[in-house]
Short mmCIF file of C-alpha atoms and ligand atoms in Angstrom, two decimals:
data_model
loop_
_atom_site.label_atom_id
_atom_site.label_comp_id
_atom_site.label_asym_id
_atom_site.label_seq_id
_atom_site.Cartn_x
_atom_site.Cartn_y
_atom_site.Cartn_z
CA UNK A 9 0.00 0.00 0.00
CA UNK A 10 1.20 3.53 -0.92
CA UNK A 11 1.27 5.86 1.67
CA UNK A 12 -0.66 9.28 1.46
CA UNK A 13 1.12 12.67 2.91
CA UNK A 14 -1.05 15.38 2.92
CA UNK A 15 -1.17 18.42 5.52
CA UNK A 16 -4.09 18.49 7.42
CA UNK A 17 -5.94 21.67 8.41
CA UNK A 18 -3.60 22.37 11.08
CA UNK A 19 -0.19 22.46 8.91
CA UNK A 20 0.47 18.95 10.32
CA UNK A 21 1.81 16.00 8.29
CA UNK A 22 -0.94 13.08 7.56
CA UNK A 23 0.16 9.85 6.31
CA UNK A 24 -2.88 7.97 5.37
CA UNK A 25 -0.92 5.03 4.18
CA UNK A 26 0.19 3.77 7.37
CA UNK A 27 -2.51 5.67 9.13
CA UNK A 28 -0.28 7.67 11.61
CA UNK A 29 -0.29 10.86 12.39
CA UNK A 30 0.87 13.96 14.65
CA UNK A 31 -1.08 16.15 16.77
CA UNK A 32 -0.12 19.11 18.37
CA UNK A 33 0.44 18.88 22.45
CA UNK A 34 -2.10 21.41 23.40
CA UNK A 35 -5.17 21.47 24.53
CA UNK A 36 -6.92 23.58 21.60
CA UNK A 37 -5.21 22.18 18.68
CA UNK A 38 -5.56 18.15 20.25
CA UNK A 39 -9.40 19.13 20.01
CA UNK A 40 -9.63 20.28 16.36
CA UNK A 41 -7.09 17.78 15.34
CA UNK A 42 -9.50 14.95 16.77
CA UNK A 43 -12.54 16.13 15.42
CA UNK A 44 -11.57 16.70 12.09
CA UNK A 45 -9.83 13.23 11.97
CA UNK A 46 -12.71 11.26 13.55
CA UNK A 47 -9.74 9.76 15.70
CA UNK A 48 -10.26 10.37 19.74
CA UNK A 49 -7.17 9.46 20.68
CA UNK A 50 -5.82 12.18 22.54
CA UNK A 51 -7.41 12.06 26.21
CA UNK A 52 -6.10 15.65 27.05
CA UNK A 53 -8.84 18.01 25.84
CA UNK A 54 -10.43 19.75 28.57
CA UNK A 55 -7.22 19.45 30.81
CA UNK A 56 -6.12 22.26 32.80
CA UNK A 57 -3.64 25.00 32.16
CA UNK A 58 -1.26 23.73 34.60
CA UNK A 59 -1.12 20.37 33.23
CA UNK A 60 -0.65 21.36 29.52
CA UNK A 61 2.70 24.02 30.51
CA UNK A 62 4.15 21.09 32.27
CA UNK A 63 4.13 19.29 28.82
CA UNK A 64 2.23 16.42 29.53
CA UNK A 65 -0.51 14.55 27.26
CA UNK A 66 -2.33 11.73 28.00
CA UNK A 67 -3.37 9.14 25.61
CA UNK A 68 -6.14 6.55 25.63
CA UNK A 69 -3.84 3.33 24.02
CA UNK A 70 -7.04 1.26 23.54
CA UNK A 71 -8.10 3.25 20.48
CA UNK A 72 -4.80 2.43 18.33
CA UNK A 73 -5.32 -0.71 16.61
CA UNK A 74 -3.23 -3.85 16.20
CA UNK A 75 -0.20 -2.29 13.59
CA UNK A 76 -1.14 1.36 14.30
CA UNK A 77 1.19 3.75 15.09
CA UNK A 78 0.18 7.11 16.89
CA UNK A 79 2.68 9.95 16.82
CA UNK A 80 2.28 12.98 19.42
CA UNK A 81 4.28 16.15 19.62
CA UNK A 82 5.21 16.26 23.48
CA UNK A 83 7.83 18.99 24.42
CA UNK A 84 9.09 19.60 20.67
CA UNK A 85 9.64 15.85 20.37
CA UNK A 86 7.39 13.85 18.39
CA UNK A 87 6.60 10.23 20.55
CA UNK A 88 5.90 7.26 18.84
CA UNK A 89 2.85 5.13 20.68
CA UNK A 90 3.01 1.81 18.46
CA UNK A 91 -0.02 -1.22 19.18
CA UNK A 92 2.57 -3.93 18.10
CA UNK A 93 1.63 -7.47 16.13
CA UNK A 94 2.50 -10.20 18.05
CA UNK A 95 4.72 -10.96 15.37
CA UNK A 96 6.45 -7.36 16.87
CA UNK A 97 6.55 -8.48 20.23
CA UNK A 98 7.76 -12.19 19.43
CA UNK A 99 10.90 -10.55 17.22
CA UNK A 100 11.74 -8.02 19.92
CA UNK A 101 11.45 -10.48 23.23
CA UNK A 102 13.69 -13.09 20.86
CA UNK A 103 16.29 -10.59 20.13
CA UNK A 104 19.44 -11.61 21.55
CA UNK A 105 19.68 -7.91 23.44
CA UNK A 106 23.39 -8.83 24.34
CA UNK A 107 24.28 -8.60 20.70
CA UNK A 108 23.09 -5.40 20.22
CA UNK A 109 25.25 -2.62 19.66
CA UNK A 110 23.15 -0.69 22.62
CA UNK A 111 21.96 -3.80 24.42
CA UNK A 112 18.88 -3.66 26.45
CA UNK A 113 15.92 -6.23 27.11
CA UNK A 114 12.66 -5.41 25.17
CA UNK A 115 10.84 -5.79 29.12
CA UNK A 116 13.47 -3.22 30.14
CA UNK A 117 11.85 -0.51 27.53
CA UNK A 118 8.22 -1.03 29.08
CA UNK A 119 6.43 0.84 32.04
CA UNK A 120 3.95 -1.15 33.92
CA UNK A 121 0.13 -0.67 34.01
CA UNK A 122 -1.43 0.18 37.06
CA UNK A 123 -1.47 -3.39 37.99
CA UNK A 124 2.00 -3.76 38.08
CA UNK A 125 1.66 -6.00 34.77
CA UNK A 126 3.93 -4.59 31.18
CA UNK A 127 2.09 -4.33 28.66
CA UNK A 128 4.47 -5.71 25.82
CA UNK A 129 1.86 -4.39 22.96
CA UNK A 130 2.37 -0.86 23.63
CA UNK A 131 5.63 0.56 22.72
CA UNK A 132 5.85 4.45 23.73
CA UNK A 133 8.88 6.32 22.87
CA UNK A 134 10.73 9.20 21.44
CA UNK A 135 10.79 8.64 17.85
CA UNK A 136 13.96 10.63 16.90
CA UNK A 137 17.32 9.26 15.69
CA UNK A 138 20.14 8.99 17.73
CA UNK A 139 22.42 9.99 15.06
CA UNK A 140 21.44 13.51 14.36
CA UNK A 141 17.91 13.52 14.83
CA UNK A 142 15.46 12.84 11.91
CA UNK A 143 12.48 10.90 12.45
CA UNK A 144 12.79 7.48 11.24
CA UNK A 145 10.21 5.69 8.95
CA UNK A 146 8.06 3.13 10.53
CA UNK A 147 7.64 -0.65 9.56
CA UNK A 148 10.92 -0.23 7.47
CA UNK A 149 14.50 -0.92 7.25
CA UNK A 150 16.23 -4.49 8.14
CA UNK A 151 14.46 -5.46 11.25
CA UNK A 152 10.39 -4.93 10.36
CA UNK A 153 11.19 -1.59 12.78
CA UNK A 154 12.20 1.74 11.83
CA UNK A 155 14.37 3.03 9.52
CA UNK A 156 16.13 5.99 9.12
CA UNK A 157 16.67 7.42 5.81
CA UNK A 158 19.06 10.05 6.71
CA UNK A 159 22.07 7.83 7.19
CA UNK A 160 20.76 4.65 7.23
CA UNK A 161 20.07 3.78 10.71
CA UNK A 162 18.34 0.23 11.36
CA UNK A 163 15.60 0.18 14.40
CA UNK A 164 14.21 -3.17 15.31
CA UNK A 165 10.59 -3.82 16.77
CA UNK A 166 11.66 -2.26 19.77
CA UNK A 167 13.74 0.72 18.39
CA UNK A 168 16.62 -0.54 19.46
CA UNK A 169 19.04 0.45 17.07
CA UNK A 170 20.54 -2.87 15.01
CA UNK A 171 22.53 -1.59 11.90
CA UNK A 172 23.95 1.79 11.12
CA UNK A 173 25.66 5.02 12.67
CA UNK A 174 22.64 5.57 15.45
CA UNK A 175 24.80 4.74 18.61
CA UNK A 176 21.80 4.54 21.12
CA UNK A 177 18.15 2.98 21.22
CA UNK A 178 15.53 5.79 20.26
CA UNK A 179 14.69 7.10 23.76
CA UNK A 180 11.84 5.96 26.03
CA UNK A 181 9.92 9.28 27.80
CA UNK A 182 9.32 9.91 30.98
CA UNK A 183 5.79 8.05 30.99
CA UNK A 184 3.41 6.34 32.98
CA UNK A 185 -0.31 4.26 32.90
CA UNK A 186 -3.19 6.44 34.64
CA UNK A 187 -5.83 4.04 34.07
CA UNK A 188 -6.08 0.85 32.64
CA UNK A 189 -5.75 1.72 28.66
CA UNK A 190 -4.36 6.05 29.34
CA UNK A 191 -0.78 6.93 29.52
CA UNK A 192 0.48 10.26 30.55
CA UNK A 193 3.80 11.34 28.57
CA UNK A 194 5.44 13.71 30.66
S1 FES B 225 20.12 10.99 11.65
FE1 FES B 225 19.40 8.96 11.53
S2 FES B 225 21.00 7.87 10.61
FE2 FES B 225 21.78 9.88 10.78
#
């Protein structure tokens, strides 16, 4: 499937294709951006002042589907929520993470629920490259990840970087589950 890149009322990139897309981290903008894209994904709306200056946005995780990708713009940064395949998960937990040029455990880039429990089919993180910061391309490159065209950069189903001149795993906020399906970024 060919992906579709349009800008959306708001000046903000839409790509239809793989059905992704940013919104703005404030409270106005959140609001138009879901109701012109049908989407209500972004729990914030109605928050108070307080909570939007400390650059925080909550998200409702339930309403990304299986293979969905949500990008938000937190702090300047756009974050990466993916719903992964169990395919995802299976690739990432059987990655030998010693081998890894920045070796961590897929569990180790997860934040519990509420219950304690990790929820392996969210995967929330800063999607930057850690070479010099472009966005890498989801479900691309060498490891069904992300891929970074600017120098070639390899991200596996965890973004942990596999191949290329990233030297660190793309970043994992400063996040946490408020409820059962909402996660606050910030
Ligand atoms: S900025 Fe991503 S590979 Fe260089």
């Amino acid at each position: 499937m060919s992906d579709t890149l349009h800008n959306d009322a708001h000046g903000e990139t839409v790509d239809e294709g793989k059905r992704d897309f940013i919104y703005i981290a404030t409270g106005a903008v959140a609001a138009a951006g879901v109701a012109s894209l049908g989407w209500p994904l972004v729990a914030q709306m109605g928050k108070a002042a307080d909570t939007l200056a400390a650059g925080s946005v909550e998200i409702d995780v339930s309403k990304i589907a299986e293979g969905q990708q949500l990008k938000v713009l937190w702090r300047g940064k756009p974050v990466f929520v993916r719903h992964r395949t169990a395919k995802e998960i299976t690739e990432a937990e059987n990655t030998d993470a010693a081998a890894c040029p920045d070796p961590q455990m897929d569990n180790e880039r997860l934040i519990p629920d509420t219950t304690g429990k990790l929820r392996p089919e969210y995967l929330v993180m800063i999607g930057v490259c850690t070479h010099f910061g472009c966005i890498p391309v989801g479900e691309a490159g060498d490891f069904d990840g992300w891929y970074c065209p600017c120098h070639g950069s390899h991200y596996d189903t965890s973004g942990r970087i596999r191949k290329g001149p990233a030297p660190k795993n793309m970043e994992i906020p400063e996040y946490q589950y408020i409820s059962e399906n909402v996660i606050k970024v910030g």
